[in-house]
Amino acid sequence: MLYQQSREDSAGLLRLAVQRMGQHPAALTPICYTVWYEYLAGINPHLATSMDARLREGGTLADAAIDELYRRHCSEFSAEMQQHMRDASQHVLVNLRQQADEARLRIGEFGGRLEQSASSLSGQQGVEALHSIISSLQGETAAVASSMRDLGQSLEQSQQAIDDLRRQLDHARAEALVDPLTGTMNRRGFDIRMDESLGHARRQQAPLSLVVLDIDHFKQVNDSYGHLFGDQVIRGLAQILKANVKGRDTVARIGGEEFGLLLPETDVGGARILSEKICHTMALSKIRRVSSNQEIGGITVSVGVASLAQDEDQNGLFDRADRAMYASKGNGRNQVTVAHV
């Protein structure tokens, strides 16, 4: 469970969150509160990294920034999917309650009728009166049985609806971890997979390498050829990455023009060889502009490689690979730098 704070701690976080929210122009919505609560509670490290970077720049957090932070780091599902799940669940519950209320009413009426019949039978009754009571009870019993069948069918339909919701939820959860432009994992999916990979590496005492790649001069590419071509470049790099990984390796778009590769069971030497192959392949690639059919080449990537060190956590591993990538940029771009422990 994400929220494990005590009542006293959560009350303190509430006061602090409201205070901090008041210092920024974003509306005081539940989404805004969630972002500030998780940041101040220290339970969402990737949110904290993004928030710290924004706050260090001296900027204020408006609605758009809060929405982006929430979508990227706090919410598994879109607002539309959340509303759909709420509406569908409510519909199932309302139907169940109506059927249960009707069944309860029928049983109550049947109980009253049984008491009335028992009272009638306690007196002296003729054959015709007895037949009438039995016939009435048969009708009441049939009505209750019908009501029970309706309730059973309703329960079965509700179970089917719940199963459908569960499948939709699983599908939505999977979609929430995928970058729509490239079909690779997004940053949230990457963080989840990285946490799993670190756990596996610790348990199996196996190597784990991380590769961080960033497209060189990407702003210049966008300015020169347009954002649509920029998207083509991002998709092209994603295709190269996917073509060069295997098995349990993970490709993720973790920023605008930044990608991450998680390589379980791969030491730093193997990760370097793979990274140099990718770097070389990208530099030789030509990407055709859809608008003019012109082929554009010479687009390169800078790459950083790090292998998991003893007692290193997720943030430490990523930070070393990221700094190695920036070292590649500082040394002239279009190259691979290996981070040392």
C-alpha atoms as a printed R data frame, in Angstrom:
    type eleno elety resid chain resno       x       y       z
1   ATOM     1    CA   MET     A     1   0.000   0.000   0.000
2   ATOM     2    CA   LEU     A     2   1.368   3.415  -1.014
3   ATOM     3    CA   TYR     A     3  -0.092   5.487   1.817
4   ATOM     4    CA   GLN     A     4   0.999   4.076   5.175
5   ATOM     5    CA   GLN     A     5   1.262   7.260   7.220
6   ATOM     6    CA   SER     A     6  -0.417   7.467  10.603
7   ATOM     7    CA   ARG     A     7  -3.317   9.830  11.259
8   ATOM     8    CA   GLU     A     8  -0.977  12.250  13.025
9   ATOM     9    CA   ASP     A     9   1.632  12.155  10.240
10  ATOM    10    CA   SER     A    10  -0.973  12.555   7.521
11  ATOM    11    CA   ALA     A    11  -2.482  15.518   9.360
12  ATOM    12    CA   GLY     A    12   0.939  17.170   9.428
13  ATOM    13    CA   LEU     A    13   1.392  16.468   5.731
14  ATOM    14    CA   LEU     A    14  -2.047  17.943   5.056
15  ATOM    15    CA   ARG     A    15  -1.120  21.230   6.754
16  ATOM    16    CA   LEU     A    16   2.234  21.389   4.982
17  ATOM    17    CA   ALA     A    17   0.764  20.485   1.581
18  ATOM    18    CA   VAL     A    18  -1.927  23.168   1.828
19  ATOM    19    CA   GLN     A    19   0.739  25.699   2.770
20  ATOM    20    CA   ARG     A    20   2.944  24.773  -0.205
21  ATOM    21    CA   MET     A    21  -0.011  24.623  -2.599
22  ATOM    22    CA   GLY     A    22  -0.900  28.186  -1.614
23  ATOM    23    CA   GLN     A    23   2.514  29.354  -2.854
24  ATOM    24    CA   HIS     A    24   1.802  28.230  -6.430
25  ATOM    25    CA   PRO     A    25  -0.857  29.252  -8.979
26  ATOM    26    CA   ALA     A    26  -2.256  25.770  -9.656
27  ATOM    27    CA   ALA     A    27  -5.861  25.216  -8.597
28  ATOM    28    CA   LEU     A    28  -6.319  23.498  -5.234
29  ATOM    29    CA   THR     A    29  -7.676  20.255  -6.676
30  ATOM    30    CA   PRO     A    30  -7.406  16.665  -5.385
31  ATOM    31    CA   ILE     A    31  -4.831  16.029  -8.123
32  ATOM    32    CA   CYS     A    32  -2.740  18.966  -6.916
33  ATOM    33    CA   TYR     A    33  -3.000  17.715  -3.328
34  ATOM    34    CA   THR     A    34  -1.943  14.193  -4.372
35  ATOM    35    CA   VAL     A    35   1.168  15.546  -6.096
36  ATOM    36    CA   TRP     A    36   2.194  17.653  -3.083
37  ATOM    37    CA   TYR     A    37   1.293  14.926  -0.551
38  ATOM    38    CA   GLU     A    38   3.402  12.259  -2.267
39  ATOM    39    CA   TYR     A    39   6.250  14.746  -2.727
40  ATOM    40    CA   LEU     A    40   6.279  15.881   0.906
41  ATOM    41    CA   ALA     A    41   5.784  12.342   2.251
42  ATOM    42    CA   GLY     A    42   8.863  11.176   0.343
43  ATOM    43    CA   ILE     A    43   7.057   8.104  -1.023
44  ATOM    44    CA   ASN     A    44   7.497   8.813  -4.737
45  ATOM    45    CA   PRO     A    45  11.203   9.276  -5.560
46  ATOM    46    CA   HIS     A    46  10.764   9.950  -9.276
47  ATOM    47    CA   LEU     A    47   8.123  12.570  -8.580
48  ATOM    48    CA   ALA     A    48  10.519  14.112  -6.057
49  ATOM    49    CA   THR     A    49  13.301  14.275  -8.662
50  ATOM    50    CA   SER     A    50  11.049  16.048 -11.166
51  ATOM    51    CA   MET     A    51   9.593  18.385  -8.541
52  ATOM    52    CA   ASP     A    52  13.026  19.293  -7.180
53  ATOM    53    CA   ALA     A    53  14.275  20.091 -10.677
54  ATOM    54    CA   ARG     A    54  11.295  22.378 -11.352
55  ATOM    55    CA   LEU     A    55  11.519  24.089  -7.984
56  ATOM    56    CA   ARG     A    56  15.287  24.599  -8.303
57  ATOM    57    CA   GLU     A    57  14.667  26.467 -11.527
58  ATOM    58    CA   GLY     A    58  12.615  28.928  -9.496
59  ATOM    59    CA   GLY     A    59   9.451  28.319 -11.479
60  ATOM    60    CA   THR     A    60   5.973  28.118 -10.052
61  ATOM    61    CA   LEU     A    61   3.729  25.119 -10.581
62  ATOM    62    CA   ALA     A    62   0.651  25.983 -12.621
63  ATOM    63    CA   ASP     A    63  -2.185  23.628 -13.592
64  ATOM    64    CA   ALA     A    64  -0.382  22.245 -16.665
65  ATOM    65    CA   ALA     A    65   2.744  21.385 -14.658
66  ATOM    66    CA   ILE     A    66   0.734  19.710 -11.885
67  ATOM    67    CA   ASP     A    67  -1.275  17.702 -14.426
68  ATOM    68    CA   GLU     A    68   1.923  16.524 -16.131
69  ATOM    69    CA   LEU     A    69   3.540  15.545 -12.831
70  ATOM    70    CA   TYR     A    70   0.407  13.657 -11.763
71  ATOM    71    CA   ARG     A    71   0.018  11.876 -15.096
72  ATOM    72    CA   ARG     A    72   3.694  10.901 -15.300
73  ATOM    73    CA   HIS     A    73   4.401   9.958 -11.702
74  ATOM    74    CA   CYS     A    74   1.165   9.446  -9.717
75  ATOM    75    CA   SER     A    75  -1.667   8.086 -11.831
76  ATOM    76    CA   GLU     A    76  -1.762   4.707 -13.535
77  ATOM    77    CA   PHE     A    77  -4.833   5.575 -15.584
78  ATOM    78    CA   SER     A    78  -6.215   8.472 -17.558
79  ATOM    79    CA   ALA     A    79  -9.007  10.564 -16.084
80  ATOM    80    CA   GLU     A    80 -11.376   9.116 -18.706
81  ATOM    81    CA   MET     A    81 -10.548   5.546 -17.706
82  ATOM    82    CA   GLN     A    82 -10.933   6.342 -14.020
83  ATOM    83    CA   GLN     A    83 -14.374   7.862 -14.680
84  ATOM    84    CA   HIS     A    84 -15.380   4.884 -16.809
85  ATOM    85    CA   MET     A    85 -14.393   2.478 -14.041
86  ATOM    86    CA   ARG     A    86 -16.340   4.486 -11.471
87  ATOM    87    CA   ASP     A    87 -19.454   4.646 -13.685
88  ATOM    88    CA   ALA     A    88 -19.331   0.964 -14.622
89  ATOM    89    CA   SER     A    89 -18.802  -0.142 -11.022
90  ATOM    90    CA   GLN     A    90 -21.648   2.059  -9.860
91  ATOM    91    CA   HIS     A    91 -23.938   0.568 -12.499
92  ATOM    92    CA   VAL     A    92 -23.120  -2.984 -11.364
93  ATOM    93    CA   LEU     A    93 -23.696  -2.112  -7.711
94  ATOM    94    CA   VAL     A    94 -27.007  -0.336  -8.378
95  ATOM    95    CA   ASN     A    95 -28.349  -3.316 -10.336
96  ATOM    96    CA   LEU     A    96 -27.292  -5.735  -7.617
97  ATOM    97    CA   ARG     A    97 -28.918  -3.621  -4.933
98  ATOM    98    CA   GLN     A    98 -32.187  -3.384  -6.862
99  ATOM    99    CA   GLN     A    99 -32.327  -7.148  -7.372
100 ATOM   100    CA   ALA     A   100 -31.448  -7.807  -3.734
101 ATOM   101    CA   ASP     A   101 -34.138  -5.349  -2.547
102 ATOM   102    CA   GLU     A   102 -36.751  -7.015  -4.747
103 ATOM   103    CA   ALA     A   103 -35.744 -10.474  -3.478
104 ATOM   104    CA   ARG     A   104 -35.856  -9.240   0.121
105 ATOM   105    CA   LEU     A   105 -39.363  -7.812  -0.433
106 ATOM   106    CA   ARG     A   106 -40.570 -11.079  -1.973
107 ATOM   107    CA   ILE     A   107 -39.177 -13.130   0.908
108 ATOM   108    CA   GLY     A   108 -40.750 -10.763   3.427
109 ATOM   109    CA   GLU     A   109 -44.121 -11.048   1.741
110 ATOM   110    CA   PHE     A   110 -43.741 -14.818   1.599
111 ATOM   111    CA   GLY     A   111 -42.909 -14.961   5.304
112 ATOM   112    CA   GLY     A   112 -45.998 -12.932   6.112
113 ATOM   113    CA   ARG     A   113 -48.102 -15.169   3.942
114 ATOM   114    CA   LEU     A   114 -46.720 -18.285   5.692
115 ATOM   115    CA   GLU     A   115 -47.630 -16.850   9.095
116 ATOM   116    CA   GLN     A   116 -51.099 -16.029   7.857
117 ATOM   117    CA   SER     A   117 -51.530 -19.536   6.437
118 ATOM   118    CA   ALA     A   118 -50.239 -21.108   9.648
119 ATOM   119    CA   SER     A   119 -52.802 -19.123  11.608
120 ATOM   120    CA   SER     A   120 -55.559 -20.250   9.259
121 ATOM   121    CA   LEU     A   121 -54.468 -23.863   9.470
122 ATOM   122    CA   SER     A   122 -54.510 -23.790  13.274
123 ATOM   123    CA   GLY     A   123 -58.271 -23.449  13.163
124 ATOM   124    CA   GLN     A   124 -60.739 -25.951  11.819
125 ATOM   125    CA   GLN     A   125 -60.769 -25.752   8.047
126 ATOM   126    CA   GLY     A   126 -62.763 -27.558   5.434
127 ATOM   127    CA   VAL     A   127 -61.238 -29.342   2.466
128 ATOM   128    CA   GLU     A   128 -61.978 -26.449   0.102
129 ATOM   129    CA   ALA     A   129 -60.374 -23.907   2.445
130 ATOM   130    CA   LEU     A   130 -57.339 -26.149   2.819
131 ATOM   131    CA   HIS     A   131 -57.027 -26.458  -0.962
132 ATOM   132    CA   SER     A   132 -57.247 -22.673  -1.250
133 ATOM   133    CA   ILE     A   133 -54.452 -22.140   1.305
134 ATOM   134    CA   ILE     A   134 -52.217 -24.717  -0.405
135 ATOM   135    CA   SER     A   135 -52.877 -23.200  -3.806
136 ATOM   136    CA   SER     A   136 -52.033 -19.731  -2.481
137 ATOM   137    CA   LEU     A   137 -48.801 -21.017  -0.925
138 ATOM   138    CA   GLN     A   138 -47.869 -22.692  -4.192
139 ATOM   139    CA   GLY     A   139 -48.280 -19.381  -6.002
140 ATOM   140    CA   GLU     A   140 -46.264 -17.510  -3.380
141 ATOM   141    CA   THR     A   141 -43.544 -20.177  -3.483
142 ATOM   142    CA   ALA     A   142 -43.366 -19.954  -7.269
143 ATOM   143    CA   ALA     A   143 -43.072 -16.146  -7.050
144 ATOM   144    CA   VAL     A   144 -40.230 -16.384  -4.529
145 ATOM   145    CA   ALA     A   145 -38.488 -19.053  -6.618
146 ATOM   146    CA   SER     A   146 -38.775 -16.789  -9.671
147 ATOM   147    CA   SER     A   147 -37.355 -13.885  -7.690
148 ATOM   148    CA   MET     A   148 -34.440 -16.056  -6.555
149 ATOM   149    CA   ARG     A   149 -33.772 -17.126 -10.154
150 ATOM   150    CA   ASP     A   150 -33.787 -13.466 -11.219
151 ATOM   151    CA   LEU     A   151 -31.352 -12.646  -8.446
152 ATOM   152    CA   GLY     A   152 -29.112 -15.555  -9.485
153 ATOM   153    CA   GLN     A   153 -29.131 -14.380 -13.105
154 ATOM   154    CA   SER     A   154 -28.394 -10.851 -11.967
155 ATOM   155    CA   LEU     A   155 -25.466 -12.097  -9.870
156 ATOM   156    CA   GLU     A   156 -24.142 -14.045 -12.851
157 ATOM   157    CA   GLN     A   157 -24.459 -10.998 -15.108
158 ATOM   158    CA   SER     A   158 -22.775  -8.845 -12.478
159 ATOM   159    CA   GLN     A   159 -19.922 -11.341 -12.234
160 ATOM   160    CA   GLN     A   160 -19.524 -11.159 -16.005
161 ATOM   161    CA   ALA     A   161 -19.545  -7.352 -15.834
162 ATOM   162    CA   ILE     A   162 -16.919  -7.433 -13.078
163 ATOM   163    CA   ASP     A   163 -14.784  -9.816 -15.159
164 ATOM   164    CA   ASP     A   164 -15.095  -7.430 -18.108
165 ATOM   165    CA   LEU     A   165 -14.070  -4.534 -15.882
166 ATOM   166    CA   ARG     A   166 -11.081  -6.512 -14.639
167 ATOM   167    CA   ARG     A   167  -9.986  -7.198 -18.224
168 ATOM   168    CA   GLN     A   168 -10.420  -3.528 -19.102
169 ATOM   169    CA   LEU     A   169  -8.447  -2.586 -16.019
170 ATOM   170    CA   ASP     A   170  -5.597  -4.931 -16.954
171 ATOM   171    CA   HIS     A   171  -5.611  -3.533 -20.488
172 ATOM   172    CA   ALA     A   172  -5.657   0.052 -19.211
173 ATOM   173    CA   ARG     A   173  -2.828  -0.694 -16.789
174 ATOM   174    CA   ALA     A   174  -0.729  -2.114 -19.620
175 ATOM   175    CA   GLU     A   175  -1.534   0.854 -21.876
176 ATOM   176    CA   ALA     A   176  -0.644   3.281 -19.074
177 ATOM   177    CA   LEU     A   177   2.913   1.943 -19.142
178 ATOM   178    CA   VAL     A   178   3.412   2.352 -22.909
179 ATOM   179    CA   ASP     A   179   4.651   5.405 -24.793
180 ATOM   180    CA   PRO     A   180   2.089   6.014 -27.576
181 ATOM   181    CA   LEU     A   181   4.609   7.490 -30.049
182 ATOM   182    CA   THR     A   182   7.093   4.604 -30.040
183 ATOM   183    CA   GLY     A   183   5.274   1.628 -28.573
184 ATOM   184    CA   THR     A   184   8.077   1.218 -26.036
185 ATOM   185    CA   MET     A   185   7.566   1.496 -22.289
186 ATOM   186    CA   ASN     A   186   7.164   4.988 -20.871
187 ATOM   187    CA   ARG     A   187   8.974   6.392 -17.851
188 ATOM   188    CA   ARG     A   188   6.485   4.935 -15.376
189 ATOM   189    CA   GLY     A   189   6.753   1.472 -16.925
190 ATOM   190    CA   PHE     A   190  10.527   1.813 -17.004
191 ATOM   191    CA   ASP     A   191  10.637   2.674 -13.287
192 ATOM   192    CA   ILE     A   192   8.506  -0.361 -12.442
193 ATOM   193    CA   ARG     A   193  10.604  -2.682 -14.612
194 ATOM   194    CA   MET     A   194  13.831  -1.235 -13.214
195 ATOM   195    CA   ASP     A   195  12.668  -1.924  -9.667
196 ATOM   196    CA   GLU     A   196  11.816  -5.510 -10.650
197 ATOM   197    CA   SER     A   197  15.165  -5.951 -12.418
198 ATOM   198    CA   LEU     A   198  17.112  -4.703  -9.421
199 ATOM   199    CA   GLY     A   199  15.265  -7.158  -7.197
200 ATOM   200    CA   HIS     A   200  16.062 -10.015  -9.581
201 ATOM   201    CA   ALA     A   201  19.726  -9.020  -9.803
202 ATOM   202    CA   ARG     A   202  20.016  -8.935  -5.996
203 ATOM   203    CA   ARG     A   203  18.301 -12.295  -5.505
204 ATOM   204    CA   GLN     A   204  20.242 -14.074  -8.239
205 ATOM   205    CA   GLN     A   205  23.489 -12.173  -7.689
206 ATOM   206    CA   ALA     A   206  23.404 -11.511 -11.415
207 ATOM   207    CA   PRO     A   207  24.708  -8.535 -13.402
208 ATOM   208    CA   LEU     A   208  22.389  -5.742 -14.500
209 ATOM   209    CA   SER     A   209  23.330  -2.932 -16.861
210 ATOM   210    CA   LEU     A   210  21.548   0.300 -17.727
211 ATOM   211    CA   VAL     A   211  22.037   2.290 -20.920
212 ATOM   212    CA   VAL     A   212  20.812   5.884 -21.274
213 ATOM   213    CA   LEU     A   213  20.676   7.401 -24.777
214 ATOM   214    CA   ASP     A   214  19.850  10.919 -25.909
215 ATOM   215    CA   ILE     A   215  19.461  12.188 -29.483
216 ATOM   216    CA   ASP     A   216  22.120  14.786 -30.269
217 ATOM   217    CA   HIS     A   217  21.083  18.330 -31.262
218 ATOM   218    CA   PHE     A   218  17.432  17.291 -31.216
219 ATOM   219    CA   LYS     A   219  16.175  20.860 -30.873
220 ATOM   220    CA   GLN     A   220  18.117  21.756 -33.998
221 ATOM   221    CA   VAL     A   221  16.557  18.786 -35.808
222 ATOM   222    CA   ASN     A   222  13.080  20.025 -34.844
223 ATOM   223    CA   ASP     A   223  13.888  23.612 -35.810
224 ATOM   224    CA   SER     A   224  15.347  22.575 -39.177
225 ATOM   225    CA   TYR     A   225  12.881  19.909 -40.278
226 ATOM   226    CA   GLY     A   226   9.805  20.313 -38.090
227 ATOM   227    CA   HIS     A   227   8.283  18.429 -35.194
228 ATOM   228    CA   LEU     A   228   6.719  15.740 -37.386
229 ATOM   229    CA   PHE     A   229  10.173  14.772 -38.600
230 ATOM   230    CA   GLY     A   230  11.398  14.938 -35.022
231 ATOM   231    CA   ASP     A   231   8.764  12.337 -34.155
232 ATOM   232    CA   GLN     A   232  10.028  10.193 -37.040
233 ATOM   233    CA   VAL     A   233  13.550  10.379 -35.616
234 ATOM   234    CA   ILE     A   234  12.307   9.297 -32.177
235 ATOM   235    CA   ARG     A   235  10.384   6.383 -33.709
236 ATOM   236    CA   GLY     A   236  13.415   5.450 -35.833
237 ATOM   237    CA   LEU     A   237  15.690   5.270 -32.785
238 ATOM   238    CA   ALA     A   238  13.065   3.207 -30.953
239 ATOM   239    CA   GLN     A   239  12.998   0.719 -33.844
240 ATOM   240    CA   ILE     A   240  16.792   0.409 -33.782
241 ATOM   241    CA   LEU     A   241  16.737  -0.210 -30.035
242 ATOM   242    CA   LYS     A   242  13.976  -2.813 -30.257
243 ATOM   243    CA   ALA     A   243  15.817  -4.597 -33.058
244 ATOM   244    CA   ASN     A   244  18.945  -4.940 -30.917
245 ATOM   245    CA   VAL     A   245  17.507  -6.235 -27.628
246 ATOM   246    CA   LYS     A   246  16.364  -9.700 -26.680
247 ATOM   247    CA   GLY     A   247  14.678 -11.744 -23.986
248 ATOM   248    CA   ARG     A   248  14.098  -9.806 -20.780
249 ATOM   249    CA   ASP     A   249  15.736  -6.597 -22.026
250 ATOM   250    CA   THR     A   250  13.572  -3.491 -21.761
251 ATOM   251    CA   VAL     A   251  13.396  -0.481 -24.087
252 ATOM   252    CA   ALA     A   252  11.742   2.669 -22.735
253 ATOM   253    CA   ARG     A   253  11.306   6.250 -23.796
254 ATOM   254    CA   ILE     A   254  12.066   8.052 -20.547
255 ATOM   255    CA   GLY     A   255  12.044  11.645 -21.789
256 ATOM   256    CA   GLY     A   256  11.359  13.708 -24.886
257 ATOM   257    CA   GLU     A   257  14.345  12.447 -26.899
258 ATOM   258    CA   GLU     A   258  15.844  10.244 -24.201
259 ATOM   259    CA   PHE     A   259  15.677   6.456 -24.020
260 ATOM   260    CA   GLY     A   260  16.696   3.842 -21.485
261 ATOM   261    CA   LEU     A   261  17.747   0.225 -21.962
262 ATOM   262    CA   LEU     A   262  17.590  -2.228 -19.078
263 ATOM   263    CA   LEU     A   263  19.812  -5.241 -19.687
264 ATOM   264    CA   PRO     A   264  19.403  -8.028 -17.099
265 ATOM   265    CA   GLU     A   265  22.069 -10.737 -17.043
266 ATOM   266    CA   THR     A   266  24.412  -8.386 -18.962
267 ATOM   267    CA   ASP     A   267  27.688  -7.068 -17.594
268 ATOM   268    CA   VAL     A   268  29.177  -3.679 -18.415
269 ATOM   269    CA   GLY     A   269  31.328  -5.102 -21.219
270 ATOM   270    CA   GLY     A   270  28.347  -6.586 -23.022
271 ATOM   271    CA   ALA     A   271  26.342  -3.412 -22.501
272 ATOM   272    CA   ARG     A   272  29.156  -1.339 -24.004
273 ATOM   273    CA   ILE     A   273  29.398  -3.537 -27.101
274 ATOM   274    CA   LEU     A   274  25.638  -3.296 -27.645
275 ATOM   275    CA   SER     A   275  25.673   0.482 -27.080
276 ATOM   276    CA   GLU     A   276  28.457   1.035 -29.593
277 ATOM   277    CA   LYS     A   277  26.560  -1.030 -32.163
278 ATOM   278    CA   ILE     A   278  23.422   1.074 -31.607
279 ATOM   279    CA   CYS     A   279  25.413   4.312 -31.741
280 ATOM   280    CA   HIS     A   280  27.024   3.242 -35.031
281 ATOM   281    CA   THR     A   281  23.727   2.072 -36.545
282 ATOM   282    CA   MET     A   282  21.982   5.340 -35.704
283 ATOM   283    CA   ALA     A   283  24.786   7.450 -37.183
284 ATOM   284    CA   LEU     A   284  24.563   5.540 -40.503
285 ATOM   285    CA   SER     A   285  20.772   5.607 -40.667
286 ATOM   286    CA   LYS     A   286  18.812   7.803 -43.038
287 ATOM   287    CA   ILE     A   287  15.272   8.849 -42.216
288 ATOM   288    CA   ARG     A   288  12.889   9.816 -44.990
289 ATOM   289    CA   ARG     A   289  10.785  12.953 -44.461
290 ATOM   290    CA   VAL     A   290   7.147  12.165 -45.122
291 ATOM   291    CA   SER     A   291   6.444  15.670 -46.406
292 ATOM   292    CA   SER     A   292   9.188  15.811 -49.081
293 ATOM   293    CA   ASN     A   293  10.481  12.233 -49.455
294 ATOM   294    CA   GLN     A   294  13.934  13.653 -48.637
295 ATOM   295    CA   GLU     A   295  16.339  11.353 -46.800
296 ATOM   296    CA   ILE     A   296  18.057  12.929 -43.800
297 ATOM   297    CA   GLY     A   297  21.136  11.325 -42.261
298 ATOM   298    CA   GLY     A   298  23.829  12.203 -39.794
299 ATOM   299    CA   ILE     A   299  21.565  12.135 -36.727
300 ATOM   300    CA   THR     A   300  23.481  10.695 -33.797
301 ATOM   301    CA   VAL     A   301  23.037   9.703 -30.163
302 ATOM   302    CA   SER     A   302  25.119  10.126 -27.042
303 ATOM   303    CA   VAL     A   303  25.155   7.103 -24.765
304 ATOM   304    CA   GLY     A   304  25.960   6.391 -21.124
305 ATOM   305    CA   VAL     A   305  26.428   2.895 -19.680
306 ATOM   306    CA   ALA     A   306  26.457   1.788 -16.053
307 ATOM   307    CA   SER     A   307  26.402  -1.620 -14.391
308 ATOM   308    CA   LEU     A   308  24.779  -2.194 -11.010
309 ATOM   309    CA   ALA     A   309  27.239  -1.807  -8.146
310 ATOM   310    CA   GLN     A   310  27.030  -3.500  -4.769
311 ATOM   311    CA   ASP     A   311  24.455  -1.896  -2.460
312 ATOM   312    CA   GLU     A   312  23.461   0.571  -5.199
313 ATOM   313    CA   ASP     A   313  19.821   1.592  -5.481
314 ATOM   314    CA   GLN     A   314  17.724   2.474  -8.501
315 ATOM   315    CA   ASN     A   315  18.434   6.195  -8.326
316 ATOM   316    CA   GLY     A   316  22.171   5.660  -7.971
317 ATOM   317    CA   LEU     A   317  22.367   3.398 -11.012
318 ATOM   318    CA   PHE     A   318  20.321   5.769 -13.147
319 ATOM   319    CA   ASP     A   319  22.304   8.804 -12.018
320 ATOM   320    CA   ARG     A   320  25.628   7.203 -13.022
321 ATOM   321    CA   ALA     A   321  24.330   6.170 -16.454
322 ATOM   322    CA   ASP     A   322  22.786   9.606 -16.996
323 ATOM   323    CA   ARG     A   323  26.014  11.417 -16.034
324 ATOM   324    CA   ALA     A   324  27.952   9.127 -18.370
325 ATOM   325    CA   MET     A   325  25.570  10.062 -21.194
326 ATOM   326    CA   TYR     A   326  26.192  13.767 -20.551
327 ATOM   327    CA   ALA     A   327  29.920  13.047 -20.519
328 ATOM   328    CA   SER     A   328  29.503  11.648 -24.044
329 ATOM   329    CA   LYS     A   329  27.836  14.896 -25.074
330 ATOM   330    CA   GLY     A   330  30.582  16.938 -23.443
331 ATOM   331    CA   ASN     A   331  33.284  14.963 -25.239
332 ATOM   332    CA   GLY     A   332  31.874  15.575 -28.706
333 ATOM   333    CA   ARG     A   333  28.649  13.480 -28.914
334 ATOM   334    CA   ASN     A   334  28.025  10.369 -31.052
335 ATOM   335    CA   GLN     A   335  29.891   8.143 -28.607
336 ATOM   336    CA   VAL     A   336  29.561   5.805 -25.642
337 ATOM   337    CA   THR     A   337  30.833   6.529 -22.141
338 ATOM   338    CA   VAL     A   338  31.012   3.887 -19.418
339 ATOM   339    CA   ALA     A   339  30.408   5.013 -15.848
340 ATOM   340    CA   HIS     A   340  32.864   3.778 -13.270
341 ATOM   341    CA   VAL     A   341  31.829   2.912  -9.729
